[in-house]
CSV table of C-alpha atoms and ligand atoms in Angstrom, one decimal:
chain,number,residue,atom,x,y,z
V,1183,MET,CA,49.1,123.9,101.1
V,1184,THR,CA,51.4,123.2,98.2
V,1185,PHE,CA,50.9,123.0,94.4
V,1186,ARG,CA,50.7,119.2,94.8
V,1187,ASP,CA,47.3,119.8,96.5
V,1188,LEU,CA,46.0,121.4,93.4
V,1189,ASN,CA,44.7,118.9,90.9
V,1190,LEU,CA,47.3,119.8,88.2
V,1191,LYS,CA,48.9,117.6,85.6
V,1192,LYS,CA,52.3,116.1,86.0
V,1193,PRO,CA,54.1,118.2,83.4
V,1194,LEU,CA,52.9,121.3,85.2
V,1195,TRP,CA,53.9,120.0,88.7
V,1196,ASN,CA,57.3,119.2,87.3
V,1197,ALA,CA,57.7,122.7,85.8
V,1198,LEU,CA,56.7,124.3,89.1
V,1199,ASP,CA,59.2,122.2,91.0
V,1200,GLU,CA,61.9,123.3,88.6
V,1201,LEU,CA,60.9,126.9,89.0
V,1202,GLY,CA,61.1,126.4,92.8
V,1203,TYR,CA,57.5,127.4,93.4
V,1204,VAL,CA,56.1,125.4,96.2
V,1205,THR,CA,53.2,127.2,97.8
V,1206,PRO,CA,50.4,128.7,95.7
V,1207,THR,CA,49.5,132.3,96.5
V,1208,THR,CA,46.0,133.2,97.7
V,1209,ILE,CA,44.7,134.0,94.2
V,1210,GLN,CA,46.2,130.9,92.8
V,1211,SER,CA,44.7,128.5,95.4
V,1212,ALA,CA,41.3,130.4,95.6
V,1213,GLY,CA,40.9,130.7,91.9
V,1214,PHE,CA,42.0,127.3,90.8
V,1215,ASN,CA,38.8,125.3,91.4
V,1216,VAL,CA,36.6,128.1,90.2
V,1217,MET,CA,38.4,128.4,86.9
V,1218,MET,CA,38.6,124.6,86.5
V,1219,SER,CA,34.8,124.4,86.9
V,1220,GLY,CA,34.6,126.3,83.6
V,1221,LYS,CA,32.7,129.3,85.0
V,1222,ASP,CA,33.4,132.9,84.0
V,1223,THR,CA,35.7,134.3,86.6
V,1224,ILE,CA,36.6,137.8,87.8
V,1225,GLY,CA,40.0,137.9,89.6
V,1226,ILE,CA,40.7,140.9,91.7
V,1227,ALA,CA,44.4,141.0,91.9
V,1228,GLN,CA,47.2,143.4,91.5
V,1229,THR,CA,50.7,142.7,90.1
V,1230,GLY,CA,52.8,140.8,92.5
V,1231,THR,CA,50.1,138.6,93.8
V,1232,GLY,CA,50.9,135.7,91.4
V,1233,LYS,CA,47.8,136.5,89.2
V,1234,THR,CA,49.5,135.4,86.0
V,1235,LEU,CA,50.0,131.9,87.2
V,1236,ALA,CA,46.6,132.0,88.8
V,1237,TYR,CA,45.0,132.0,85.3
V,1238,LEU,CA,47.7,130.2,83.4
V,1239,LEU,CA,47.7,127.0,85.6
V,1240,PRO,CA,43.9,126.2,85.1
V,1241,CYS,CA,44.1,127.3,81.4
V,1242,LEU,CA,47.1,125.0,80.7
V,1243,CYS,CA,45.6,122.2,82.8
V,1244,MET,CA,42.4,122.2,80.7
V,1245,TRP,CA,44.3,122.5,77.5
V,1246,LYS,CA,44.1,119.5,75.2
V,1247,PHE,CA,46.2,118.7,72.2
V,1248,SER,CA,44.5,119.5,69.0
V,1249,LYS,CA,45.5,119.4,65.3
V,1250,GLU,CA,43.8,122.8,64.8
V,1251,PRO,CA,46.5,125.4,64.3
V,1252,HIS,CA,44.3,128.1,65.8
V,1253,PRO,CA,44.7,129.2,69.4
V,1254,GLN,CA,42.6,127.6,72.1
V,1255,ILE,CA,43.7,130.0,74.7
V,1256,LEU,CA,43.7,133.8,74.1
V,1257,ILE,CA,45.2,136.2,76.6
V,1258,ILE,CA,44.6,139.9,76.1
V,1259,VAL,CA,46.9,142.3,78.0
V,1260,PRO,CA,47.3,146.1,77.7
V,1261,THR,CA,51.0,146.5,77.0
V,1262,ARG,CA,53.8,145.0,74.9
V,1263,GLU,CA,55.9,144.4,78.0
V,1264,LEU,CA,53.1,142.4,79.6
V,1265,VAL,CA,52.8,140.3,76.4
V,1266,ALA,CA,56.5,139.4,76.7
V,1267,GLN,CA,56.2,138.6,80.3
V,1268,VAL,CA,53.1,136.4,80.0
V,1269,VAL,CA,54.7,134.6,77.0
V,1270,SER,CA,57.7,133.9,79.1
V,1271,GLU,CA,55.6,132.5,82.0
V,1272,VAL,CA,53.8,130.2,79.6
V,1273,GLU,CA,57.1,129.0,78.2
V,1274,LYS,CA,58.4,128.3,81.7
V,1275,LEU,CA,55.3,126.4,82.7
V,1276,THR,CA,55.1,124.3,79.5
V,1277,VAL,CA,58.7,123.1,79.3
V,1278,HIS,CA,57.3,119.5,79.6
V,1279,MET,CA,54.3,120.1,77.3
V,1280,ASN,CA,54.0,120.4,73.6
V,1281,VAL,CA,52.4,123.9,73.6
V,1282,ALA,CA,53.1,126.5,71.0
V,1283,VAL,CA,52.8,130.0,72.4
V,1284,GLY,CA,53.3,133.4,70.7
V,1285,GLY,CA,52.9,137.1,71.4
V,1286,VAL,CA,51.6,139.9,69.2
V,1287,TYR,CA,51.6,143.6,69.8
V,1288,GLY,CA,51.5,146.8,67.9
V,1289,GLY,CA,54.3,149.1,66.9
V,1290,THR,CA,56.2,146.4,65.0
V,1291,ASN,CA,56.0,144.7,61.7
V,1292,MET,CA,52.7,142.9,61.4
V,1293,ASN,CA,54.0,140.5,58.7
V,1294,THR,CA,56.4,138.7,61.0
V,1295,GLN,CA,53.7,138.3,63.6
V,1296,ALA,CA,51.2,137.1,60.9
V,1297,ALA,CA,53.7,134.5,59.7
V,1298,MET,CA,54.1,133.3,63.3
V,1299,VAL,CA,50.4,133.0,63.8
V,1300,LEU,CA,50.1,131.1,60.5
V,1301,GLN,CA,52.6,128.5,61.7
V,1302,GLY,CA,50.0,127.5,64.3
V,1303,LEU,CA,49.6,128.4,68.0
V,1304,ASP,CA,47.9,126.9,71.0
V,1305,VAL,CA,48.2,130.0,73.2
V,1306,LEU,CA,48.2,133.5,71.9
V,1307,VAL,CA,49.1,136.5,74.0
V,1308,GLY,CA,48.5,140.0,72.6
V,1309,THR,CA,47.5,143.6,72.9
V,1310,PRO,CA,43.9,144.3,71.8
V,1311,GLY,CA,44.8,146.4,68.7
V,1312,ARG,CA,47.1,143.9,67.1
V,1313,ILE,CA,44.9,140.9,67.9
V,1314,LEU,CA,42.1,142.7,66.2
V,1315,ASP,CA,44.2,143.7,63.2
V,1316,LEU,CA,45.3,140.1,62.7
V,1317,ALA,CA,41.7,138.8,63.1
V,1318,ALA,CA,40.3,141.3,60.8
V,1319,ILE,CA,42.6,140.3,57.9
V,1320,GLY,CA,41.7,136.6,58.6
V,1321,THR,CA,45.2,135.5,59.5
V,1322,LEU,CA,44.2,134.9,63.1
V,1323,GLN,CA,41.1,132.7,63.6
V,1324,LEU,CA,39.6,133.1,67.0
V,1325,LYS,CA,36.6,130.7,66.6
V,1326,HIS,CA,38.6,128.0,68.4
V,1327,ALA,CA,39.4,130.0,71.5
V,1328,LYS,CA,37.8,128.2,74.4
V,1329,LYS,CA,39.5,130.2,77.1
V,1330,VAL,CA,39.7,133.9,77.0
V,1331,VAL,CA,41.7,135.9,79.6
V,1332,ILE,CA,41.7,139.7,79.8
V,1333,ASP,CA,44.5,140.6,82.2
V,1334,GLU,CA,44.7,144.1,83.7
V,1335,VAL,CA,41.3,144.9,82.3
V,1336,ASP,CA,41.2,148.2,84.3
V,1337,GLU,CA,44.3,149.4,82.5
V,1338,THR,CA,43.1,148.0,79.1
V,1339,LEU,CA,39.9,150.0,79.4
V,1340,SER,CA,41.6,153.2,80.7
V,1341,LEU,CA,43.9,153.0,77.7
V,1342,GLY,CA,40.8,153.3,75.5
V,1343,PHE,CA,40.8,149.7,74.2
V,1344,ARG,CA,37.1,149.1,74.9
V,1345,PRO,CA,36.0,149.3,71.2
V,1346,GLN,CA,38.8,146.8,70.2
V,1347,LEU,CA,37.8,144.4,72.9
V,1348,LEU,CA,34.2,144.5,71.7
V,1349,ARG,CA,35.2,143.8,68.1
V,1350,ILE,CA,37.4,140.9,69.3
V,1351,PHE,CA,34.4,139.4,71.1
V,1352,GLU,CA,32.6,139.4,67.7
V,1353,PHE,CA,35.3,137.0,66.4
V,1354,LEU,CA,35.1,134.7,69.4
V,1355,PRO,CA,32.8,131.7,69.8
V,1356,ASN,CA,29.8,132.2,72.0
V,1357,LYS,CA,30.7,129.2,74.0
V,1358,ARG,CA,33.8,130.1,75.8
V,1359,GLN,CA,35.1,130.7,79.3
V,1360,ASN,CA,36.1,134.2,80.2
V,1361,MET,CA,38.6,135.0,82.9
V,1362,VAL,CA,39.0,138.7,83.6
V,1363,PHE,CA,41.6,140.1,86.0
V,1364,SER,CA,41.7,143.6,87.4
V,1365,ALA,CA,43.6,145.3,90.2
V,1366,THR,CA,40.6,147.5,90.9
V,1367,LEU,CA,36.8,147.3,90.4
V,1368,SER,CA,36.1,150.8,89.2
V,1369,GLU,CA,32.7,151.7,87.8
V,1370,GLU,CA,34.0,151.4,84.3
V,1371,VAL,CA,35.3,147.9,84.9
V,1372,SER,CA,32.1,146.8,86.7
V,1373,ASN,CA,29.9,148.0,83.9
V,1374,PHE,CA,32.1,146.3,81.4
V,1375,LEU,CA,32.0,143.0,83.3
V,1376,ASP,CA,28.2,143.2,83.9
V,1377,ASP,CA,27.7,143.5,80.1
V,1378,TYR,CA,30.0,140.8,79.0
V,1379,LEU,CA,30.3,138.0,81.6
V,1380,THR,CA,27.8,135.4,82.3
V,1381,THR,CA,27.2,135.0,86.1
V,1382,PRO,CA,30.8,135.3,86.9
V,1383,VAL,CA,32.4,134.0,90.1
V,1384,ARG,CA,34.6,136.5,91.9
V,1385,VAL,CA,37.9,135.6,93.5
V,1386,GLU,CA,40.2,137.9,95.2
V,1387,ALA,CA,43.9,138.0,95.9
V,1388,ALA,CA,45.0,138.4,99.4
V,1389,ARG,CA,43.8,141.8,100.5
V,1390,ALA,CA,45.9,144.6,99.3
V,1391,GLY,CA,47.1,145.2,102.9
V,1392,SER,CA,48.6,141.8,103.3
V,1393,SER,CA,51.2,142.1,100.5
V,1394,ILE,CA,51.7,145.7,101.4
V,1395,ASP,CA,52.5,144.7,105.0
V,1396,LYS,CA,55.8,143.3,103.7
V,1397,ILE,CA,56.8,146.6,102.4
V,1398,ASP,CA,58.5,149.2,104.5
V,1399,GLN,CA,56.9,152.4,103.4
V,1400,THR,CA,58.2,155.9,104.2
V,1401,ALA,CA,58.1,159.4,102.8
V,1402,TYR,CA,60.3,162.5,102.6
V,1403,ARG,CA,59.2,166.1,102.0
V,1404,ALA,CA,61.1,167.6,99.1
V,1405,PRO,CA,60.1,170.9,97.6
V,1406,ASN,CA,61.2,170.7,93.9
V,1407,PHE,CA,62.9,168.7,91.2
V,1408,LEU,CA,66.5,169.6,92.0
V,1409,SER,CA,66.0,169.0,95.8
V,1410,LYS,CA,64.5,165.6,94.9
V,1411,VAL,CA,67.6,164.8,92.8
V,1412,ALA,CA,69.9,165.7,95.7
V,1413,LEU,CA,67.8,163.5,98.1
V,1414,LEU,CA,67.7,160.6,95.6
V,1415,GLN,CA,71.4,160.7,95.1
V,1416,HIS,CA,71.9,160.6,98.8
V,1417,LEU,CA,69.5,157.6,99.2
V,1418,LEU,CA,71.2,155.8,96.3
V,1419,VAL,CA,74.6,156.1,98.0
V,1420,GLN,CA,73.1,154.6,101.2
V,1421,THR,CA,71.5,151.6,99.5
V,1422,PRO,CA,73.5,148.4,99.5
V,1423,ILE,CA,75.4,147.7,96.2
V,1424,GLU,CA,73.3,144.7,95.4
V,1425,SER,CA,70.0,146.6,95.6
V,1426,LYS,CA,67.6,146.9,92.7
V,1427,VAL,CA,66.0,150.3,92.7
V,1428,LEU,CA,63.1,151.2,90.6
V,1429,VAL,CA,62.5,155.0,90.4
V,1430,PHE,CA,59.1,156.2,89.2
V,1431,VAL,CA,58.5,159.5,87.5
V,1432,SER,CA,55.4,161.0,86.2
V,1433,SER,CA,56.3,161.7,82.6
V,1434,ARG,CA,58.7,160.7,79.8
V,1435,THR,CA,60.3,164.2,79.8
V,1436,LEU,CA,61.0,164.0,83.5
V,1437,ALA,CA,62.3,160.4,83.1
V,1438,ASP,CA,64.9,161.7,80.6
V,1439,LEU,CA,65.6,164.8,82.7
V,1440,LEU,CA,66.3,162.7,85.8
V,1441,TYR,CA,68.5,160.4,83.7
V,1442,GLU,CA,70.6,163.3,82.6
V,1443,GLU,CA,71.0,164.5,86.2
V,1444,LEU,CA,72.0,161.1,87.6
V,1445,GLU,CA,74.1,159.8,84.7
V,1446,PRO,CA,77.3,161.6,85.7
V,1447,SER,CA,77.4,160.0,89.1
V,1448,LEU,CA,75.8,156.6,88.3
V,1449,ALA,CA,77.0,156.1,84.7
V,1450,GLU,CA,76.9,152.3,83.9
V,1451,SER,CA,74.5,151.3,86.7
V,1452,LEU,CA,71.6,153.5,85.5
V,1453,GLY,CA,68.9,152.8,83.0
V,1454,VAL,CA,65.7,154.5,81.8
V,1455,ILE,CA,62.6,153.2,80.0
V,1456,HIS,CA,59.4,154.8,78.8
V,1457,SER,CA,57.1,154.5,75.9
V,1458,ASN,CA,59.2,156.8,73.6
V,1459,LYS,CA,62.1,154.4,73.7
V,1460,ALA,CA,62.4,151.8,71.0
V,1461,GLN,CA,61.1,148.3,71.7
V,1462,ASN,CA,64.5,146.7,71.6
V,1463,PHE,CA,66.0,149.3,73.9
V,1464,ARG,CA,63.2,148.7,76.4
V,1465,PHE,CA,63.7,144.9,76.4
V,1466,ASN,CA,67.4,145.2,76.7
V,1467,THR,CA,67.2,147.7,79.6
V,1468,VAL,CA,64.7,145.5,81.5
V,1469,GLN,CA,66.9,142.5,80.9
V,1470,ASN,CA,70.0,144.4,82.2
V,1471,PHE,CA,68.0,145.4,85.3
V,1472,GLN,CA,66.9,141.9,85.8
V,1473,SER,CA,70.4,140.5,85.5
V,1474,GLY,CA,71.8,143.2,87.8
V,1475,ALA,CA,74.0,144.7,85.0
V,1476,ILE,CA,72.2,148.0,86.0
V,1477,ASN,CA,70.7,148.4,89.4
V,1478,VAL,CA,68.8,151.7,89.2
V,1479,LEU,CA,66.0,151.9,86.6
V,1480,ILE,CA,64.0,155.1,86.0
V,1481,ALA,CA,60.5,154.3,84.6
V,1482,THR,CA,57.1,155.7,84.0
V,1483,ASP,CA,53.9,154.0,85.2
V,1484,LEU,CA,52.6,152.4,82.1
V,1485,ILE,CA,55.9,150.8,81.2
V,1486,ALA,CA,56.6,149.7,84.7
V,1487,ARG,CA,53.3,147.7,84.9
V,1488,GLY,CA,54.5,145.2,82.4
V,1489,ILE,CA,58.0,144.6,83.6
V,1490,ASP,CA,58.5,141.6,85.7
V,1491,VAL,CA,61.7,142.0,87.5
V,1492,THR,CA,62.3,139.8,90.5
V,1493,ASP,CA,64.0,141.0,93.7
V,1494,VAL,CA,63.3,144.8,93.3
V,1495,SER,CA,64.5,145.9,96.7
V,1496,HIS,CA,63.5,149.6,96.5
V,1497,VAL,CA,60.7,151.4,94.8
V,1498,ILE,CA,61.2,155.2,94.9
V,1499,ASN,CA,58.3,157.4,93.9
V,1500,PHE,CA,60.3,160.4,92.7
V,1501,ASP,CA,56.9,161.9,91.8
V,1502,ILE,CA,53.8,160.9,93.8
V,1503,PRO,CA,51.5,158.9,91.5
V,1504,GLU,CA,48.4,160.6,90.3
V,1505,SER,CA,46.0,157.9,91.4
V,1506,PRO,CA,46.2,156.0,94.7
V,1507,GLU,CA,45.8,152.7,92.8
V,1508,ASN,CA,49.0,153.4,90.9
V,1509,TYR,CA,50.7,153.8,94.2
V,1510,ILE,CA,49.7,150.3,95.1
V,1511,HIS,CA,50.8,149.1,91.7
V,1512,ARG,CA,54.2,150.8,92.0
V,1513,ILE,CA,55.1,149.7,95.4
V,1514,GLY,CA,53.8,146.2,94.5
V,1515,ARG,CA,56.9,145.9,92.3
V,1516,THR,CA,58.9,145.3,95.5
V,1517,GLY,CA,58.1,142.9,98.4
V,1518,ARG,CA,57.1,140.2,95.8
V,1519,ALA,CA,56.6,136.6,96.4
V,1520,ASP,CA,57.5,136.6,100.1
V,1521,LYS,CA,60.3,139.1,100.0
V,1522,ASN,CA,60.5,142.3,102.0
V,1523,GLY,CA,60.8,145.6,100.2
V,1524,VAL,CA,61.2,149.3,100.7
V,1525,ALA,CA,59.0,152.0,99.2
V,1526,ILE,CA,60.0,155.6,99.4
V,1527,THR,CA,57.9,158.5,98.3
V,1528,PHE,CA,58.9,162.1,97.7
V,1529,VAL,CA,56.1,164.5,98.6
V,1530,SER,CA,56.1,168.2,97.7
V,1531,GLU,CA,53.7,170.9,98.8
V,1532,LYS,CA,51.4,170.4,95.8
V,1533,ASP,CA,51.1,166.6,96.5
V,1534,GLN,CA,48.9,166.9,99.6
V,1535,ALA,CA,45.7,165.8,97.9
V,1536,ALA,CA,47.3,162.8,96.2
V,1537,LEU,CA,48.9,161.8,99.5
V,1538,GLN,CA,45.6,161.9,101.3
V,1539,ALA,CA,44.0,159.7,98.6
V,1540,ILE,CA,46.8,157.1,99.0
V,1541,GLU,CA,46.4,157.1,102.7
V,1542,ALA,CA,42.7,156.7,102.4
V,1543,LEU,CA,43.0,153.8,100.1
V,1544,MET,CA,45.5,152.0,102.3
V,1545,GLN,CA,43.7,153.0,105.4
V,1546,LYS,CA,47.1,153.9,106.9
V,1547,GLU,CA,49.1,157.0,107.2
V,1548,LEU,CA,52.5,157.2,105.5
V,1549,SER,CA,55.2,157.9,108.0
V,1550,PHE,CA,57.7,160.7,107.1
V,1551,THR,CA,61.4,160.5,107.7
V,1552,GLU,CA,63.5,163.7,108.3
V,1553,VAL,CA,65.6,164.7,105.4
V,1554,PRO,CA,69.3,164.1,106.5
V,1555,GLU,CA,71.3,167.2,107.2
V,1556,GLU,CA,73.9,166.5,104.6
V,1557,VAL,CA,71.3,166.7,101.8
V,1558,SER,CA,71.1,170.3,100.7
V,1559,PHE,CA,67.9,171.5,99.2
V,1560,THR,CA,67.6,174.4,96.8
V,1561,MET,CA,64.8,176.8,96.2
V,1562,GLU,CA,65.7,176.9,92.5
V,1563,ILE,CA,63.0,175.7,90.3
V,1564,LEU,CA,63.3,174.6,86.7
V,1565,GLU,CA,61.3,176.0,83.9
V,1566,PHE,CA,58.6,173.2,83.9
V,1567,GLU,CA,58.0,173.7,87.6
V,1568,LYS,CA,57.2,177.4,87.3
V,1569,PRO,CA,53.6,178.3,87.7
V,1570,LYS,CA,52.1,178.9,84.3
V,1571,LEU,CA,51.5,182.6,83.7
V,1572,VAL,CA,48.2,183.3,82.0
V,1573,VAL,CA,49.0,185.6,79.2
V,1574,PRO,CA,46.1,187.8,78.4
V,1575,GLY,CA,45.1,187.3,74.8
V,1576,LYS,CA,44.0,190.0,72.3
V,1577,LEU,CA,40.7,191.7,73.1
V,1578,ILE,CA,38.1,190.1,71.0
V,1579,LYS,CA,35.4,192.4,69.7
V,1580,LEU,CA,32.1,190.8,70.5
V,1581,PRO,CA,29.4,191.0,67.9
V,1582,LYS,CA,26.5,193.3,68.7
V,1583,ARG,CA,23.6,191.6,70.3
V,1584,GLU,CA,20.6,191.5,68.3
V,1585,ASN,CA,16.9,191.6,69.3
V,1586,VAL,CA,17.7,192.8,72.8
V,1587,GLY,CA,15.3,195.3,74.4
V,1588,PRO,CA,16.2,198.2,76.6
V,1589,SER,CA,17.9,197.5,79.9
V,1590,PHE,CA,15.5,196.5,82.6
V,1591,HIS,CA,16.3,199.5,84.8
V,1592,GLU,CA,16.6,203.1,84.0
V,1593,LYS,CA,20.1,204.6,83.9
V,1594,LYS,CA,20.9,207.0,86.7
V,1595,ALA,CA,20.9,210.6,85.6
V,1596,LYS,CA,24.7,211.1,85.8
V,1597,ASN,CA,25.1,208.0,83.6
V,1598,LYS,CA,22.8,209.4,81.0
V,1599,LYS,CA,25.2,212.2,80.1
V,1600,VAL,CA,26.9,211.7,76.8
V,1601,ASN,CA,30.3,213.2,76.3
V,1602,VAL,CA,30.3,215.2,73.0
V,1603,ARG,CA,33.7,216.2,71.6
V,1604,TYR,CA,33.8,219.7,70.2
V,1605,ASP,CA,34.9,219.6,66.6
V,1606,HIS,CA,35.9,223.1,65.5
V,1607,LYS,CA,36.3,222.2,61.8
V,1608,LYS,CA,32.9,220.6,61.6
V,1609,ALA,CA,31.3,223.6,63.4
V,1610,MET,CA,32.9,226.1,61.0
V,1611,GLN,CA,31.7,224.1,58.0
V,1612,GLU,CA,28.2,224.0,59.3
V,1613,LYS,CA,28.3,227.8,59.9
V,1614,TYR,CA,30.0,228.9,56.6
V,1615,GLY,CA,29.6,226.0,54.3
V,1616,LYS,CA,32.3,224.1,52.5
V,1617,PRO,CA,35.5,226.1,52.0
V,1618,LYS,CA,36.0,227.3,48.5
V,1619,ARG,CA,39.3,226.3,46.9
V,1620,LYS,CA,41.5,229.0,45.6
V,1621,ARG,CA,42.0,229.1,41.9
V,1622,ASN,CA,45.5,229.1,40.6
O,1063,AMP,P1,52.4,138.3,89.0
O,1063,AMP,O1,51.6,138.8,90.1
O,1063,AMP,O2,51.7,137.3,88.2
O,1063,AMP,O3,53.0,139.4,88.2
O,1063,AMP,O4,53.7,137.5,89.6
O,1063,AMP,C1,54.6,138.0,90.5
O,1063,AMP,C2,55.9,137.2,90.5
O,1063,AMP,O5,55.8,136.2,91.5
O,1063,AMP,C3,56.3,136.6,89.3
O,1063,AMP,O6,57.7,136.8,89.1
O,1063,AMP,C4,56.0,135.1,89.4
O,1063,AMP,O7,56.9,134.3,88.7
O,1063,AMP,C5,56.2,134.9,90.9
O,1063,AMP,N1,55.3,133.9,91.5
O,1063,AMP,C6,54.1,133.7,91.1
O,1063,AMP,N2,53.5,132.7,91.9
O,1063,AMP,C7,54.5,132.3,92.7
O,1063,AMP,C8,54.5,131.3,93.8
O,1063,AMP,N3,53.4,130.6,94.1
O,1063,AMP,N4,55.6,131.2,94.5
O,1063,AMP,C9,56.7,132.0,94.2
O,1063,AMP,N5,56.7,132.9,93.2
O,1063,AMP,C10,55.6,133.1,92.5
């Protein structure tokens, strides 16, 4: 099957040809007719399955030119990076169409974005908070939105955007087509979908296993941060010079710490992104990674979700991800669109439970590779790795209990004894009365 078999329009076919996309992915072919029928749709698809095109193609195919300056297509995504990525996909697909697309997200000046919205848009991509802000001040009118996509709804909900989504719904027309995409169908996602979609049709990307099959997964045991650094340095030296290596860490602090450790040896070829870095810095770093100017990028989970970098050859989980779904998300950055990839995970003693959860989700055990002899591990642990000592706080005097009766069992005889301290001064006073003061 090719894109020519989908009932698309000529400008879209031409754009796809120019992009070199020939064969639709599973979610693209399975979802196309469902979405074209106008029904509410739930797409179960993780990043790397071609889910963005899966909803963009039918949306753009059904789009009709209108003099209305307000968006007909609204796409809600959880992160700024994803906004940029979806906007860029729309731009690429509409090179032969007269479609105005724009992206809005928080953390930047709202006036500039408001001005862009006022100029008139056909497709608006944005994060929930900023869409709501612009709708609330009346700049953005959503009553013309006929197609509403919520991409990565699982992530959007887990970031706490549910109230914003519900408020956005209040601005939308009742008659609209909803298309919701999620990597997982958790209880939270299912409840949300049950409440807000009308008899949706469910389409699924190729089973997680099929894209994962293209990824060569392996794991190494490494006891602590510094040992992991030594192992990572060794692996980086081994990877071919043209590789693109995405290294995942669990927190922003660790991302910076790892950057400091690797910088002396990797210098120019290393980058780091996380949510504490400025927007411009993030865009530039991702672009440098995409262009190959840097070939090792350290990232945290949330940020990495939104980045669309083609040809990532290696994903290295410096820290094991907390949820098994995140493992799938992370390794899904490699082995994309019919390419093979390598995923390497460092596992320490305390990661056993997380490892089991991942293996259970994949229904497959991760195979471990022996750590090469030339890599020397250390037992030294850094401050943040030390087990937290529980410092006993001050003893707090508890208030006396009121209205309590006698204890329910009699005290034993030996416990009834009361120790009385002999006070000589008091005894003398009782015997002889108060001492008289000498007169001068
Ligand atoms: P997504 O899952 O939407 O994040 O897309 C993953 C990557 O695959 C993006 O870089 C797309 O441009 C690319 N892609 C999407 N569909 C196809 C296709 N049918 N053929 C080749 N590449 C594709």
